[in-house]
Amino acid sequence: MSYVVLARKYRPKNFAEMVGQEHVVQALGNALATQRLHHAYLFTGTRGVGKTTVSRILAKSLNCVGPDGQGGITAEPCGVCQACRDIDAGRFVDYTELDAASNRSVDEVQALLEQAVYKPVQGRFKVFMIDEVHMLTNTAFNAMLKTLEEPPEYLKFVLATTDPQKVPVTVLSRCLQFNLRPMAPDTVLEHLTRVLAAEEVPAEVAALRLLARAARGSMRDALSLTDQAIAFGNGQLQEATVRQMLGAVDSGHVWALIEALATGDGQTVVQTVDTLRFNGFSAVAALDDMTGALQRMAVVQAVPSLATATDPEQTEIARLAALLPPDATQLLYSLCLHGRAELGLAPDEYAGLTMVLLRLLAFRPPGVAGSATPPAPEKKTLNIESMVPVAPALTPAPAVQPAPARMATLAAAPPVVSAVAPAAWAPVPAPVVASPPFAAAPVPVASAPVVPSAPVPDAAARTADASGAADDGAERWYALVASLVQAGAITALVRELALQSQWVAAQGDTWYLRVAAESLMQPSTRDGLQKALQQAGHAVRLQLEQGPVSDSQARRQVAAGQARQRAAEDAAAQDPLVQALLRDFGGKMVPGSIQSV
């Protein structure tokens, strides 16, 4: 007798043998028991989850006559009567299977429907099963609509598809739809254990776990891979041989990669990738296994009670979960998931794998060991009390240029929050580069007072002169920023640093600014702004601190734009013609349709 593959030998013969589709079995079983039978069924789901199998079991349930030939419609077909045996063998004349992938035209469908006018020859019902029904043409679908909606009482339709989105809604509305779910790895593992026990094939649990994961929810794929693994292992299923057959990465390499990423050890990452290349392990499989491990780590971090004690890898998963904070785990998972699609674009998949893993190191969240994010600049605490107030001084400009229009003059003082004597801009030489005048005052905006980083005296002791100097210094800074931006002297991140910074104070030739975004505090960005200021005639050093910003040139620009927008909307609302249209024709102002120019 010829060998029968496991996927066919262990195909379920009744609903009790169905695995992982309890929701479908329960619905069909109750319908058969109460004989509340629909005339058309649609089974959807990925490959190998049992769509055709359910169709055949349903046909047997409808036509089973029992061992004594006296039975009726049942949810438990006997499997021994002539109808059951013929349906299992594929020779029951009243059960017709049509493969729509290769018989998709209207002619094939019409030939099938021509048989609908004849009553069953052997059984109780005729059953037309159309597999991959979404492959039918539009004309073929239209040809079957009328019969599908009102078939003879002895005719049942069973449709199956892996892509229900392509089935017309006119067909969907005529069918009872059941979605067969992909099977969980644990469900596949249990079934493989029973099958191999019946086959008397020795198997390691770790090997079966690899096969269950590789099946990706398809029981047919799991049994086919098991057949291949039995042949590859010469009648035995061992973890090493199954891993070699599947090209799966040794879990030790996965743990090593995740641990190296957690500790920022780039050398171990590169060496491990070289080991994968040498052993011929798939780069795609490496990322898949890492993604699975990171997902399990995230579960342990979020809900420790859901950890599976029977999983032999759970101890390693818990250890690695303790090495990474949850946000870093989520970041690594996302980058591994998206990096898998990039491997096909790389000239060498192992080079692509290396780049994905190194990217994980480069984008590590701040505060994680080995993070590539540079430390924030040291914050300087200002001794505000030691700053001697100096009256704002303007450097005379050449006669051809109005002195007030040059950005050589800048006076500054700490924010107006206390009785602190304001520091001031020191006199500076005239600018050496031409820039547009910034004599026009910036658009004033209301801003909350900024608390400096150093302790300050009681606000009641503040003098009017100190307040005026502080306001003047801030206004001159924002005017200088606007002038630099307008002149194109600063671009990219340097421009953003200038726009997003808030003036704090000046002490000697050091200017103190506050920014909210840590990404703008890079030394290179600060040096770029400092160089632009020096080229504009301000020989100063910039000192940055991170903190909340309540006033900046960017905020002023936004406020000015909002003010212009409100003015434009008010002007439109007060226009006599607009008011007449609203009054006479029942019109309304569409929000967002008015823009200031």
XYZ file of C-alpha atoms in Angstrom, residues 12-578:
567
model
C -10.782 15.117 10.391
C -13.701 12.825 9.488
C -16.246 14.437 11.813
C -16.732 17.577 13.832
C -15.331 15.980 16.985
C -11.936 15.620 15.299
C -11.797 19.261 14.223
C -9.019 21.188 15.968
C -8.994 24.876 16.776
C -12.362 25.775 15.175
C -14.739 25.256 18.076
C -16.840 28.305 17.207
C -17.656 26.907 13.746
C -18.226 23.381 15.033
C -20.656 24.607 17.687
C -22.713 26.693 15.251
C -22.975 23.965 12.622
C -23.589 21.256 15.217
C -26.513 23.145 16.744
C -27.969 23.921 13.309
C -27.816 20.240 12.317
C -29.246 19.064 15.624
C -32.241 21.386 15.326
C -32.353 21.063 11.509
C -32.378 24.838 11.062
C -30.330 24.590 7.894
C -29.397 27.450 5.626
C -29.140 26.935 1.880
C -25.682 28.552 1.436
C -22.563 28.632 3.607
C -19.366 30.647 3.150
C -16.203 29.505 4.930
C -13.297 31.952 5.013
C -9.781 31.689 6.381
C -6.147 31.271 5.465
C -4.785 28.121 3.854
C -4.794 24.879 5.772
C -7.291 25.763 8.503
C -10.036 23.334 7.429
C -12.399 25.016 4.952
C -12.662 22.037 2.590
C -12.680 19.631 5.527
C -15.660 21.377 7.125
C -17.453 21.284 3.777
C -17.026 17.515 3.467
C -18.100 16.884 7.053
C -21.184 19.047 6.472
C -22.016 17.044 3.318
C -21.714 13.805 5.282
C -23.915 15.171 8.064
C -26.618 16.050 5.545
C -26.523 12.689 3.762
C -25.578 10.193 6.485
C -28.061 7.326 6.891
C -26.318 5.628 9.835
C -24.856 2.108 10.078
C -28.330 0.582 9.831
C -29.444 2.789 6.941
C -32.238 4.349 9.009
C -30.492 7.519 10.195
C -31.287 11.108 9.298
C -29.575 14.484 9.353
C -27.070 14.424 12.181
C -24.195 16.444 13.654
C -22.264 13.197 14.164
C -21.964 11.319 10.836
C -21.293 7.645 11.310
C -18.447 7.388 8.807
C -19.378 3.809 7.862
C -22.461 4.187 5.692
C -22.148 4.289 1.905
C -22.661 8.060 1.709
C -19.986 8.802 4.335
C -17.443 6.471 2.748
C -18.087 7.794 -0.763
C -17.752 11.432 0.310
C -14.455 10.657 2.072
C -13.239 8.883 -1.059
C -14.383 11.711 -3.338
C -16.783 9.660 -5.433
C -20.186 10.651 -4.043
C -22.199 11.640 -7.089
C -24.325 14.209 -5.226
C -21.306 16.039 -3.783
C -19.533 18.221 -6.359
C -16.374 20.207 -5.720
C -15.477 22.971 -8.186
C -12.062 24.626 -8.069
C -12.786 28.230 -9.030
C -9.085 28.972 -9.407
C -9.001 26.919 -12.615
C -12.727 26.929 -13.492
C -13.574 30.587 -13.123
C -15.528 31.452 -16.251
C -19.276 31.724 -16.655
C -19.362 28.531 -18.768
C -18.069 26.334 -15.916
C -20.534 27.868 -13.460
C -23.451 27.422 -15.850
C -22.479 23.783 -16.402
C -22.553 23.290 -12.626
C -25.894 25.024 -12.231
C -27.455 22.876 -14.950
C -27.181 19.935 -12.539
C -29.256 21.817 -9.959
C -32.498 20.977 -11.727
C -32.001 17.250 -11.072
C -32.812 15.740 -7.705
C -30.142 13.808 -5.764
C -29.302 10.376 -7.101
C -27.896 8.712 -3.980
C -28.154 11.089 -1.086
C -30.626 13.290 0.681
C -29.126 16.557 -0.598
C -27.038 17.772 -3.472
C -24.053 19.800 -2.208
C -22.137 22.147 -4.516
C -18.801 23.108 -3.024
C -16.943 25.956 -4.829
C -13.384 26.407 -3.549
C -11.515 29.740 -3.899
C -14.805 31.305 -4.938
C -13.282 34.786 -5.068
C -11.493 33.753 -8.293
C -14.757 33.634 -10.277
C -15.352 36.335 -12.856
C -18.065 38.939 -12.408
C -20.223 37.319 -15.057
C -19.849 33.952 -13.332
C -20.950 35.493 -10.032
C -23.945 37.080 -11.744
C -24.878 33.781 -13.361
C -25.164 32.011 -9.995
C -26.901 34.765 -8.019
C -30.496 33.687 -8.683
C -29.893 29.997 -7.970
C -27.787 30.911 -4.916
C -30.621 32.993 -3.484
C -33.489 30.534 -4.136
C -32.076 27.046 -4.738
C -34.262 23.916 -4.738
C -34.891 22.517 -1.277
C -32.576 19.585 -1.952
C -29.578 21.788 -2.931
C -26.983 23.278 -0.574
C -24.168 25.628 -1.574
C -20.840 25.627 0.264
C -18.369 28.343 -0.745
C -14.782 28.648 0.474
C -12.294 31.469 0.036
C -9.034 32.807 1.413
C -9.916 36.362 0.361
C -13.515 37.267 1.274
C -12.876 40.937 0.398
C -13.043 39.988 -3.281
C -16.402 38.260 -3.014
C -19.256 40.549 -4.148
C -21.581 41.723 -1.410
C -24.499 40.322 -3.402
C -23.018 36.873 -2.769
C -22.083 37.556 0.840
C -25.625 38.636 1.648
C -26.989 35.267 0.450
C -24.697 33.127 2.637
C -24.050 32.334 6.269
C -20.427 33.321 6.764
C -18.015 31.484 9.092
C -14.444 32.651 9.609
C -12.021 29.824 10.374
C -9.212 31.221 12.510
C -5.477 30.538 12.212
C -4.497 28.048 14.895
C -2.369 28.978 17.874
C 1.096 27.353 18.094
C 0.082 25.571 21.302
C -2.950 24.057 19.542
C -0.787 22.863 16.662
C 1.767 21.472 19.112
C -0.863 19.405 20.932
C -2.210 17.973 17.674
C 1.262 17.107 16.374
C 2.005 15.334 19.655
C -1.084 13.133 19.220
C -0.347 12.434 15.562
C 3.278 11.402 16.164
C 2.241 9.283 19.121
C -0.168 7.446 16.821
C 2.580 7.127 14.186
C 5.053 5.935 16.859
C 7.629 8.506 15.768
C 9.951 9.724 18.569
C 9.970 13.512 18.775
C 11.452 16.150 21.042
C 9.054 18.771 22.344
C 11.432 21.556 21.265
C 11.378 20.188 17.706
C 7.575 20.120 17.647
C 7.488 23.680 19.002
C 9.650 24.798 16.076
C 7.312 23.082 13.602
C 4.235 24.601 15.263
C 5.664 28.109 14.965
C 6.815 27.569 11.392
C 3.286 26.494 10.367
C 1.980 30.018 11.098
C -1.520 28.915 12.006
C -1.992 26.293 9.254
C -2.486 22.728 10.431
C -1.920 21.383 6.930
C 1.426 23.187 6.762
C 2.328 21.809 10.177
C 1.637 18.221 9.091
C 3.473 18.710 5.794
C 6.513 20.099 7.612
C 6.322 17.176 10.017
C 6.420 14.762 7.084
C 9.487 16.570 5.773
C 11.152 16.586 9.192
C 10.590 12.816 9.615
C 12.321 12.182 6.303
C 15.103 14.666 7.079
C 15.726 13.163 10.518
C 15.526 9.552 9.330
C 12.428 8.734 11.357
C 13.178 10.960 14.353
C 12.363 14.535 15.219
C 15.188 16.248 17.067
C 15.508 19.963 17.698
C 18.890 20.288 15.973
C 17.804 18.546 12.768
C 14.457 20.375 12.605
C 16.200 23.701 13.182
C 18.643 22.869 10.401
C 15.820 21.872 8.055
C 13.844 25.033 8.729
C 16.898 27.295 8.685
C 15.752 28.543 12.070
C 18.180 30.503 14.195
C 19.414 28.906 17.391
C 17.668 30.533 20.311
C 21.058 31.128 21.899
C 21.952 33.526 19.088
C 18.664 35.376 19.568
C 19.285 35.755 23.310
C 22.830 36.943 22.614
C 21.633 39.591 20.156
C 18.949 40.948 22.470
C 21.315 41.039 25.432
C 23.977 42.815 23.357
C 21.410 45.384 22.249
C 20.288 45.831 25.844
C 23.841 46.526 27.018
C 24.906 48.518 23.960
C 27.546 45.960 22.950
C 27.924 46.610 19.224
C 30.902 44.290 18.866
C 28.893 41.281 20.036
C 26.094 42.235 17.658
C 28.412 42.229 14.634
C 30.152 39.021 15.727
C 26.823 37.232 16.197
C 25.675 38.250 12.711
C 28.945 36.854 11.319
C 28.203 33.602 13.135
C 24.739 33.463 11.556
C 26.304 33.981 8.133
C 28.909 31.270 8.734
C 26.263 28.727 9.838
C 23.919 29.624 6.987
C 21.054 30.763 9.217
C 18.450 32.956 7.546
C 18.617 36.673 8.319
C 14.845 36.876 7.948
C 14.429 34.046 10.453
C 16.728 35.885 12.868
C 14.543 38.983 12.809
C 11.382 36.867 13.044
C 12.694 35.088 16.133
C 13.831 38.369 17.669
C 10.388 39.864 17.029
C 8.721 36.909 18.727
C 11.070 37.084 21.699
C 10.572 40.835 22.109
C 6.804 40.388 21.980
C 6.985 37.823 24.791
C 9.284 40.153 26.737
C 6.762 42.971 26.381
C 4.017 40.712 27.739
C 6.164 39.797 30.742
C 6.890 43.481 31.389
C 3.262 44.570 31.099
C 1.447 41.586 32.643
C 3.877 39.358 34.579
C 1.023 37.075 35.669
C 0.515 35.896 32.068
C 3.985 34.335 31.878
C 3.778 30.658 30.910
C 5.527 28.550 33.521
C 5.651 25.489 31.256
C 7.609 27.317 28.560
C 11.267 26.262 28.842
C 12.345 29.611 27.409
C 10.373 31.604 29.962
C 13.336 31.968 32.327
C 15.472 33.514 29.587
C 12.605 35.745 28.472
C 12.126 37.032 32.026
C 15.868 37.698 32.410
C 16.029 39.721 29.204
C 12.821 41.570 30.080
C 14.543 42.827 33.217
C 17.439 44.249 31.164
C 15.314 46.579 29.042
C 12.721 49.170 30.026
C 9.332 48.714 28.362
C 9.769 51.653 25.975
C 13.088 50.253 24.710
C 11.457 46.849 24.185
C 8.688 48.425 22.138
C 11.218 50.360 20.060
C 13.296 47.254 19.319
C 10.160 45.325 18.368
C 9.032 48.025 15.948
C 12.449 48.354 14.298
C 12.820 44.568 13.910
C 9.345 44.332 12.410
C 9.968 47.066 9.851
C 13.554 46.004 9.242
C 12.398 42.617 7.967
C 10.932 44.294 4.858
C 14.259 46.008 4.167
C 16.338 42.838 3.938
C 15.183 42.195 0.373
C 16.374 45.649 -0.655
C 19.901 45.184 0.700
C 22.617 43.799 -1.616
C 23.382 41.202 1.059
C 20.764 40.071 3.556
C 23.357 39.735 6.317
C 24.577 43.283 5.661
C 20.945 44.373 5.847
C 20.554 42.473 9.128
C 23.660 44.177 10.510
C 22.302 47.603 9.590
C 18.935 46.883 11.203
C 20.604 45.791 14.443
C 23.000 48.735 14.471
C 19.993 50.989 13.954
C 18.570 49.539 17.127
C 21.697 50.744 18.924
C 21.576 54.167 17.298
C 17.967 54.855 18.261
C 18.000 53.612 21.810
C 15.908 55.702 24.223
C 17.912 58.078 26.464
C 18.919 56.580 29.779
C 19.307 53.015 28.486
C 22.743 51.478 28.862
C 24.814 51.970 25.774
C 22.566 54.677 24.392
C 24.045 56.573 21.497
C 22.263 59.757 22.561
C 24.868 62.293 23.693
C 24.511 63.621 27.248
C 22.773 66.910 27.683
C 25.049 69.909 28.219
C 25.772 70.640 31.844
C 23.374 73.199 33.179
C 25.039 76.290 34.603
C 23.555 77.839 37.691
C 23.609 81.588 37.372
C 24.631 83.738 40.299
C 22.142 86.429 39.383
C 22.990 88.562 42.426
C 26.592 89.009 41.263
C 25.569 90.461 37.926
C 26.239 94.190 37.863
C 23.592 96.171 36.045
C 24.928 97.986 33.047
C 22.839 100.352 31.028
C 22.124 99.082 27.509
C 24.798 100.421 25.210
C 24.546 100.761 21.470
C 27.682 100.747 19.347
C 27.742 103.616 16.831
C 27.414 102.418 13.272
C 28.921 103.923 10.101
C 27.213 107.076 8.871
C 25.702 105.272 5.903
C 23.786 102.932 8.180
C 21.291 104.018 10.822
C 22.618 103.005 14.186
C 19.293 101.769 15.563
C 18.938 99.440 12.588
C 21.993 97.314 13.250
C 21.961 94.214 15.389
C 25.216 95.297 16.997
C 23.268 96.624 19.942
C 21.775 94.221 22.355
C 21.102 94.679 26.052
C 19.944 91.883 28.234
C 18.941 91.063 31.744
C 17.430 88.126 33.579
C 13.685 87.624 33.281
C 11.431 89.920 35.244
C 10.584 87.795 38.248
C 12.470 89.244 41.199
C 14.500 92.127 42.493
C 17.584 90.916 40.684
C 19.912 93.555 39.297
C 19.927 92.982 35.544
C 23.030 92.115 33.650
C 23.472 93.822 30.302
C 24.980 93.299 26.918
C 28.558 94.581 26.843
C 29.415 97.057 24.083
C 30.263 95.176 20.883
C 31.858 96.264 17.624
C 29.784 97.089 14.584
C 28.585 94.082 12.536
C 30.851 92.830 9.822
C 28.120 91.333 7.664
C 25.246 93.144 6.081
C 21.845 92.278 7.481
C 18.403 93.787 7.227
C 17.458 96.318 9.865
C 15.424 95.026 12.761
C 14.396 98.376 14.175
C 10.764 97.383 13.847
C 9.611 95.976 17.134
C 8.440 92.327 17.085
C 4.789 91.576 17.571
C 4.191 91.697 21.306
C 2.722 88.612 22.927
C 1.661 87.952 26.460
C 3.977 85.507 28.161
C 4.207 84.096 31.627
C 7.213 85.135 33.687
C 10.113 82.691 33.548
C 11.666 81.476 36.766
C 15.484 81.474 36.529
C 17.469 78.435 37.563
C 19.153 80.214 40.526
C 17.432 81.437 43.692
C 16.403 85.052 43.456
C 15.529 87.729 46.009
C 12.013 88.642 46.873
C 10.108 90.102 43.951
C 9.004 93.028 46.076
C 12.545 94.407 45.993
C 12.697 94.623 42.217
C 13.305 98.076 40.790
C 11.718 99.686 37.786
C 15.093 100.098 36.075
C 15.917 96.385 36.434
C 12.519 95.490 35.029
C 12.995 97.774 32.060
C 16.477 96.434 31.365
C 15.263 92.843 31.486
C 12.412 93.527 29.094
C 14.737 95.422 26.768
C 17.282 92.572 26.705
C 14.661 89.964 25.838
C 13.132 92.150 23.149
C 16.537 92.797 21.611
C 17.313 89.047 21.566
C 14.103 88.178 19.759
C 14.664 91.038 17.325
C 18.172 89.734 16.662
C 16.827 86.218 16.010
C 14.260 87.582 13.577
C 16.979 89.516 11.758
C 19.271 86.460 11.503
C 16.449 84.329 10.141
C 15.385 86.965 7.644
C 18.980 87.390 6.445
C 19.363 83.609 5.979
C 22.369 83.556 8.314
C 21.079 80.474 10.151
C 19.369 77.384 8.761
C 18.186 73.893 9.733
C 18.658 72.951 13.411
C 20.634 76.127 14.142
C 17.661 78.174 12.978
C 15.300 76.077 15.101
C 17.517 76.533 18.175
C 17.392 80.307 17.743
C 13.634 80.334 17.164
C 12.789 77.951 20.003
C 15.107 79.433 22.652
C 14.056 81.750 25.440
C 16.291 84.557 26.633
C 17.428 84.092 30.260
C 20.302 86.446 31.039
C 23.788 87.636 30.101
C 26.906 87.707 32.239
C 29.942 89.249 30.639
C 30.354 87.708 27.193
C 28.178 84.686 28.044
C 24.553 84.586 26.993
C 22.206 82.142 28.698
C 19.312 80.579 26.775
C 16.677 78.046 27.710
C 15.230 75.440 25.308
C 12.590 72.781 25.872
C 13.693 70.147 23.326
C 16.757 68.130 24.256
C 17.427 67.434 20.571
C 18.241 71.131 20.055
C 20.931 71.140 22.757
C 23.543 69.300 20.711
C 27.002 70.910 20.888
C 27.188 71.221 17.099
C 23.886 73.119 16.964
C 24.922 75.455 19.763
C 28.299 76.106 18.085
C 26.550 76.896 14.796
C 24.380 79.564 16.407
C 27.351 80.938 18.316
C 29.346 81.229 15.092
C 26.481 83.040 13.366
C 26.293 85.524 16.223
C 30.039 86.104 16.069
C 29.852 86.738 12.338
C 27.092 89.256 13.049
C 29.437 91.134 15.368
C 28.565 89.587 18.753
C 31.646 87.882 20.214
C 29.784 85.836 22.806
C 29.588 82.335 24.160
C 26.215 80.577 24.426
C 25.220 78.548 27.467
C 22.108 76.349 27.082
C 19.864 74.894 29.720
C 16.862 72.642 29.295
C 13.542 73.654 30.782
C 10.037 74.928 30.046
C 9.887 77.781 27.550
C 7.139 80.369 27.822
C 8.473 82.926 25.339
C 10.478 82.532 22.144
C 10.622 83.965 18.656
C 8.747 80.906 17.351
C 5.971 81.436 19.893
C 5.788 85.088 18.918
C 5.518 84.182 15.251
C 2.698 81.759 15.993
C 0.902 84.345 18.103
C 1.332 86.944 15.363
C -0.079 84.559 12.773
C -3.048 83.777 14.990
C -3.661 87.467 15.509
C -3.593 88.077 11.763
C -5.982 85.192 11.218
C -8.428 86.524 13.803
C -8.215 89.966 12.227
C -8.943 88.509 8.778
C -11.928 86.546 10.104
C -13.278 89.619 11.892
C -12.843 91.742 8.761
C -14.692 89.163 6.652
C -17.495 88.857 9.197
C -17.953 92.643 9.275
C -17.917 93.083 5.508
C -21.338 94.407 4.352
C -21.482 92.126 1.331
C -20.758 89.053 3.420
